[in-house]
mmCIF file of C-alpha atoms in Angstrom:
data_model
loop_
_atom_site.group_PDB
_atom_site.id
_atom_site.type_symbol
_atom_site.label_atom_id
_atom_site.label_comp_id
_atom_site.label_asym_id
_atom_site.label_seq_id
_atom_site.Cartn_x
_atom_site.Cartn_y
_atom_site.Cartn_z
ATOM 1 C CA UNK M 1 145.933 95.538 66.124
ATOM 2 C CA UNK M 2 143.354 94.848 63.387
ATOM 3 C CA UNK M 3 141.977 91.922 65.389
ATOM 4 C CA UNK M 4 141.521 94.109 68.447
ATOM 5 C CA UNK M 5 139.787 96.755 66.371
ATOM 6 C CA UNK M 6 137.415 94.071 65.132
ATOM 7 C CA UNK M 7 136.440 93.369 68.709
ATOM 8 C CA UNK M 8 135.028 96.862 69.126
ATOM 9 C CA UNK M 9 131.379 97.447 68.439
ATOM 10 C CA UNK M 10 128.729 100.090 68.757
ATOM 11 C CA UNK M 11 127.482 98.523 71.990
ATOM 12 C CA UNK M 12 129.089 99.655 75.194
ATOM 13 C CA UNK M 13 128.488 99.717 78.927
ATOM 14 C CA UNK M 14 125.106 100.617 80.346
ATOM 15 C CA UNK M 15 124.871 104.364 79.836
ATOM 16 C CA UNK M 16 123.306 104.967 83.246
ATOM 17 C CA UNK M 17 126.051 103.254 85.283
ATOM 18 C CA UNK M 18 128.042 106.464 85.883
ATOM 19 C CA UNK M 19 124.884 108.173 87.148
ATOM 20 C CA UNK M 20 124.393 105.512 89.839
ATOM 21 C CA UNK M 21 125.869 105.706 93.345
ATOM 22 C CA UNK M 22 129.083 103.793 93.988
ATOM 23 C CA UNK M 23 128.554 101.187 96.734
ATOM 24 C CA UNK M 24 131.313 99.266 98.490
ATOM 25 C CA UNK M 25 131.351 96.331 100.895
ATOM 26 C CA UNK M 26 134.425 95.076 102.740
ATOM 27 C CA UNK M 27 135.672 93.570 106.000
ATOM 28 C CA UNK M 28 137.475 96.817 106.928
ATOM 29 C CA UNK M 29 137.398 100.482 105.908
ATOM 30 C CA UNK M 30 139.801 103.364 106.439
ATOM 31 C CA UNK M 31 138.781 106.906 105.354
ATOM 32 C CA UNK M 32 141.060 109.934 104.931
ATOM 33 C CA UNK M 33 138.668 112.874 104.348
ATOM 34 C CA UNK M 34 141.493 115.413 103.948
ATOM 35 C CA UNK M 35 143.098 113.548 101.030
ATOM 36 C CA UNK M 36 139.782 112.073 99.810
ATOM 37 C CA UNK M 37 141.087 108.494 99.941
ATOM 38 C CA UNK M 38 139.192 105.439 101.186
ATOM 39 C CA UNK M 39 140.816 102.026 101.613
ATOM 40 C CA UNK M 40 138.592 98.923 101.664
ATOM 41 C CA UNK M 41 140.149 95.569 102.584
ATOM 42 C CA UNK M 42 138.927 92.000 102.853
ATOM 43 C CA UNK M 43 136.565 90.455 100.296
ATOM 44 C CA UNK M 44 135.790 93.820 98.693
ATOM 45 C CA UNK M 45 132.859 94.360 96.328
ATOM 46 C CA UNK M 46 132.355 97.666 94.495
ATOM 47 C CA UNK M 47 129.140 98.186 92.521
ATOM 48 C CA UNK M 48 127.986 101.116 90.419
ATOM 49 C CA UNK M 49 124.931 100.280 88.351
ATOM 50 C CA UNK M 50 125.826 97.091 86.470
ATOM 51 C CA UNK M 51 129.580 97.521 87.117
ATOM 52 C CA UNK M 52 130.911 95.094 89.744
ATOM 53 C CA UNK M 53 134.562 94.991 90.865
ATOM 54 C CA UNK M 54 135.710 92.304 93.332
ATOM 55 C CA UNK M 55 139.102 92.146 94.999
ATOM 56 C CA UNK M 56 141.082 91.717 98.199
ATOM 57 C CA UNK M 57 141.682 95.483 98.492
ATOM 58 C CA UNK M 58 140.384 98.632 96.774
ATOM 59 C CA UNK M 59 141.778 102.130 97.230
ATOM 60 C CA UNK M 60 139.221 104.745 96.077
ATOM 61 C CA UNK M 61 140.333 108.324 95.443
ATOM 62 C CA UNK M 62 138.039 111.215 94.568
ATOM 63 C CA UNK M 63 139.778 112.869 91.611
ATOM 64 C CA UNK M 64 137.524 115.824 90.717
ATOM 65 C CA UNK M 65 133.886 116.846 90.275
ATOM 66 C CA UNK M 66 132.714 113.765 92.195
ATOM 67 C CA UNK M 67 134.562 111.387 89.843
ATOM 68 C CA UNK M 68 136.382 108.483 91.440
ATOM 69 C CA UNK M 69 139.383 106.322 90.676
ATOM 70 C CA UNK M 70 139.619 102.870 92.190
ATOM 71 C CA UNK M 71 142.649 100.584 92.296
ATOM 72 C CA UNK M 72 141.726 96.989 93.120
ATOM 73 C CA UNK M 73 144.254 94.260 93.844
ATOM 74 C CA UNK M 74 143.667 90.561 94.308
ATOM 75 C CA UNK M 75 144.430 87.063 93.169
ATOM 76 C CA UNK M 76 142.754 87.885 90.866
ATOM 77 C CA UNK M 77 140.793 91.110 91.027
ATOM 78 C CA UNK M 78 137.838 91.152 88.629
ATOM 79 C CA UNK M 79 135.306 93.416 86.984
ATOM 80 C CA UNK M 80 132.031 92.768 85.189
ATOM 81 C CA UNK M 81 129.724 95.225 83.414
ATOM 82 C CA UNK M 82 126.579 94.864 81.310
ATOM 83 C CA UNK M 83 126.765 96.114 77.750
ATOM 84 C CA UNK M 84 124.192 98.740 76.778
ATOM 85 C CA UNK M 85 121.182 97.352 74.928
ATOM 86 C CA UNK M 86 122.404 93.740 75.038
ATOM 87 C CA UNK M 87 121.954 90.842 77.403
ATOM 88 C CA UNK M 88 125.734 90.476 77.462
ATOM 89 C CA UNK M 89 128.536 91.376 79.845
ATOM 90 C CA UNK M 90 132.167 92.381 79.502
ATOM 91 C CA UNK M 91 134.225 90.802 82.251
ATOM 92 C CA UNK M 92 137.893 90.914 83.053
ATOM 93 C CA UNK M 93 140.499 89.642 85.494
ATOM 94 C CA UNK M 94 143.962 90.703 86.553
ATOM 95 C CA UNK M 95 146.281 91.055 89.506
ATOM 96 C CA UNK M 96 145.373 94.757 89.521
ATOM 97 C CA UNK M 97 142.225 96.440 88.163
ATOM 98 C CA UNK M 98 142.087 100.235 87.883
ATOM 99 C CA UNK M 99 138.738 101.936 87.272
ATOM 100 C CA UNK M 100 138.419 105.619 86.306
ATOM 101 C CA UNK M 101 134.801 106.827 86.453
ATOM 102 C CA UNK M 102 135.600 110.117 84.666
ATOM 103 C CA UNK M 103 137.013 108.442 81.550
ATOM 104 C CA UNK M 104 134.961 105.223 81.868
ATOM 105 C CA UNK M 105 138.095 103.110 81.568
ATOM 106 C CA UNK M 106 139.182 99.879 83.188
ATOM 107 C CA UNK M 107 142.880 98.926 83.137
ATOM 108 C CA UNK M 108 143.782 95.298 83.897
ATOM 109 C CA UNK M 109 147.393 94.459 84.811
ATOM 110 C CA UNK M 110 149.262 91.200 85.394
ATOM 111 C CA UNK M 111 147.903 88.071 83.735
ATOM 112 C CA UNK M 112 145.089 90.242 82.402
ATOM 113 C CA UNK M 113 142.156 88.664 80.616
ATOM 114 C CA UNK M 114 138.914 90.102 79.249
ATOM 115 C CA UNK M 115 135.899 88.310 77.808
ATOM 116 C CA UNK M 116 133.009 89.779 75.862
ATOM 117 C CA UNK M 117 130.478 87.456 74.309
ATOM 118 C CA UNK M 118 132.502 84.551 72.923
ATOM 119 C CA UNK M 119 135.607 86.686 72.331
ATOM 120 C CA UNK M 120 138.522 86.625 74.748
ATOM 121 C CA UNK M 121 141.810 88.532 74.913
ATOM 122 C CA UNK M 122 144.724 88.109 77.307
ATOM 123 C CA UNK M 123 147.956 90.012 77.835
ATOM 124 C CA UNK M 124 150.002 91.776 80.471
ATOM 125 C CA UNK M 125 147.958 95.025 80.295
ATOM 126 C CA UNK M 126 144.451 95.486 78.878
ATOM 127 C CA UNK M 127 142.661 98.808 78.571
ATOM 128 C CA UNK M 128 138.855 98.702 78.213
ATOM 129 C CA UNK M 129 136.807 101.825 77.495
ATOM 130 C CA UNK M 130 133.261 101.063 78.594
ATOM 131 C CA UNK M 131 131.857 104.125 76.765
ATOM 132 C CA UNK M 132 133.114 103.044 73.349
ATOM 133 C CA UNK M 133 133.323 99.276 73.915
ATOM 134 C CA UNK M 134 136.899 99.285 72.570
ATOM 135 C CA UNK M 135 139.749 97.519 74.278
ATOM 136 C CA UNK M 136 143.497 97.157 73.662
ATOM 137 C CA UNK M 137 145.859 94.467 74.888
ATOM 138 C CA UNK M 138 149.595 94.867 75.435
ATOM 139 C CA UNK M 139 152.116 92.070 76.001
ATOM 140 C CA UNK M 140 155.035 92.423 78.379
ATOM 141 C CA UNK M 141 157.612 92.055 75.584
ATOM 142 C CA UNK M 142 159.646 89.172 76.991
ATOM 143 C CA UNK M 143 162.175 88.844 74.110
ATOM 144 C CA UNK M 144 164.191 86.055 75.774
ATOM 145 C CA UNK M 145 161.125 83.867 76.302
ATOM 146 C CA UNK M 146 159.501 83.010 72.944
ATOM 147 C CA UNK M 147 155.720 82.796 73.234
ATOM 148 C CA UNK M 148 155.703 84.519 76.623
ATOM 149 C CA UNK M 149 154.585 88.095 77.042
ATOM 150 C CA UNK M 150 152.523 88.046 73.888
ATOM 151 C CA UNK M 151 148.911 89.024 73.461
ATOM 152 C CA UNK M 152 146.472 86.190 72.761
ATOM 153 C CA UNK M 153 142.981 86.525 71.293
ATOM 154 C CA UNK M 154 140.073 84.249 70.437
ATOM 155 C CA UNK M 155 137.627 85.947 68.086
ATOM 156 C CA UNK M 156 134.414 84.168 67.226
ATOM 157 C CA UNK M 157 133.182 84.193 63.623
ATOM 158 C CA UNK M 158 130.545 86.759 62.764
ATOM 159 C CA UNK M 159 126.994 85.469 63.135
ATOM 160 C CA UNK M 160 125.550 84.702 59.674
ATOM 161 C CA UNK M 161 122.352 86.585 60.492
ATOM 162 C CA UNK M 162 124.375 89.799 60.801
ATOM 163 C CA UNK M 163 126.230 89.440 57.496
ATOM 164 C CA UNK M 164 125.249 91.600 54.551
ATOM 165 C CA UNK M 165 122.169 90.057 52.981
ATOM 166 C CA UNK M 166 122.780 91.808 49.642
ATOM 167 C CA UNK M 167 125.671 89.461 48.886
ATOM 168 C CA UNK M 168 124.462 86.937 46.295
ATOM 169 C CA UNK M 169 124.273 83.307 47.356
ATOM 170 C CA UNK M 170 126.948 81.576 45.251
ATOM 171 C CA UNK M 171 125.426 78.159 45.855
ATOM 172 C CA UNK M 172 122.454 78.979 43.591
ATOM 173 C CA UNK M 173 123.363 79.324 39.922
ATOM 174 C CA UNK M 174 122.300 82.565 38.254
ATOM 175 C CA UNK M 175 119.538 82.304 35.620
ATOM 176 C CA UNK M 176 120.577 82.933 32.059
ATOM 177 C CA UNK M 177 118.841 85.831 30.339
ATOM 178 C CA UNK M 178 117.665 85.421 26.734
#
């Protein structure tokens, strides 16, 4: 849990993404205006600002106040979103990707993997909050299969230029005072 907390930062998704229109492309479309459900199938691409979700199928439901929830399935389904103020993207993959525009969350299920910068996390279920930049990974708890169902993470060392510069350099001996 500590390692996953270390992966969070003050940078998050582009703040203007939720204010952008949601655009979808697909081979086929079915719309149910009464239930506010749209089903897109065949090489689907959803974009909203810098957010891009690709899959075989996406079911989009209007949940309230013009907020949308999308459930994308594919082999794999994927998402990618630019991080606010950085030239860096968060990107993830899974058998199912669920996006909630109201809560700015992406849930990845089934062989889920997320990458941000040089860091990477995999597990059975990953939750990414694009507002806060925090994500959690959950294994599937396969007790009879050691090593399976566990969460895996690769966390890059902190860049030396970002470390606290007030820490004395131990390679230079201190001068003796007289």
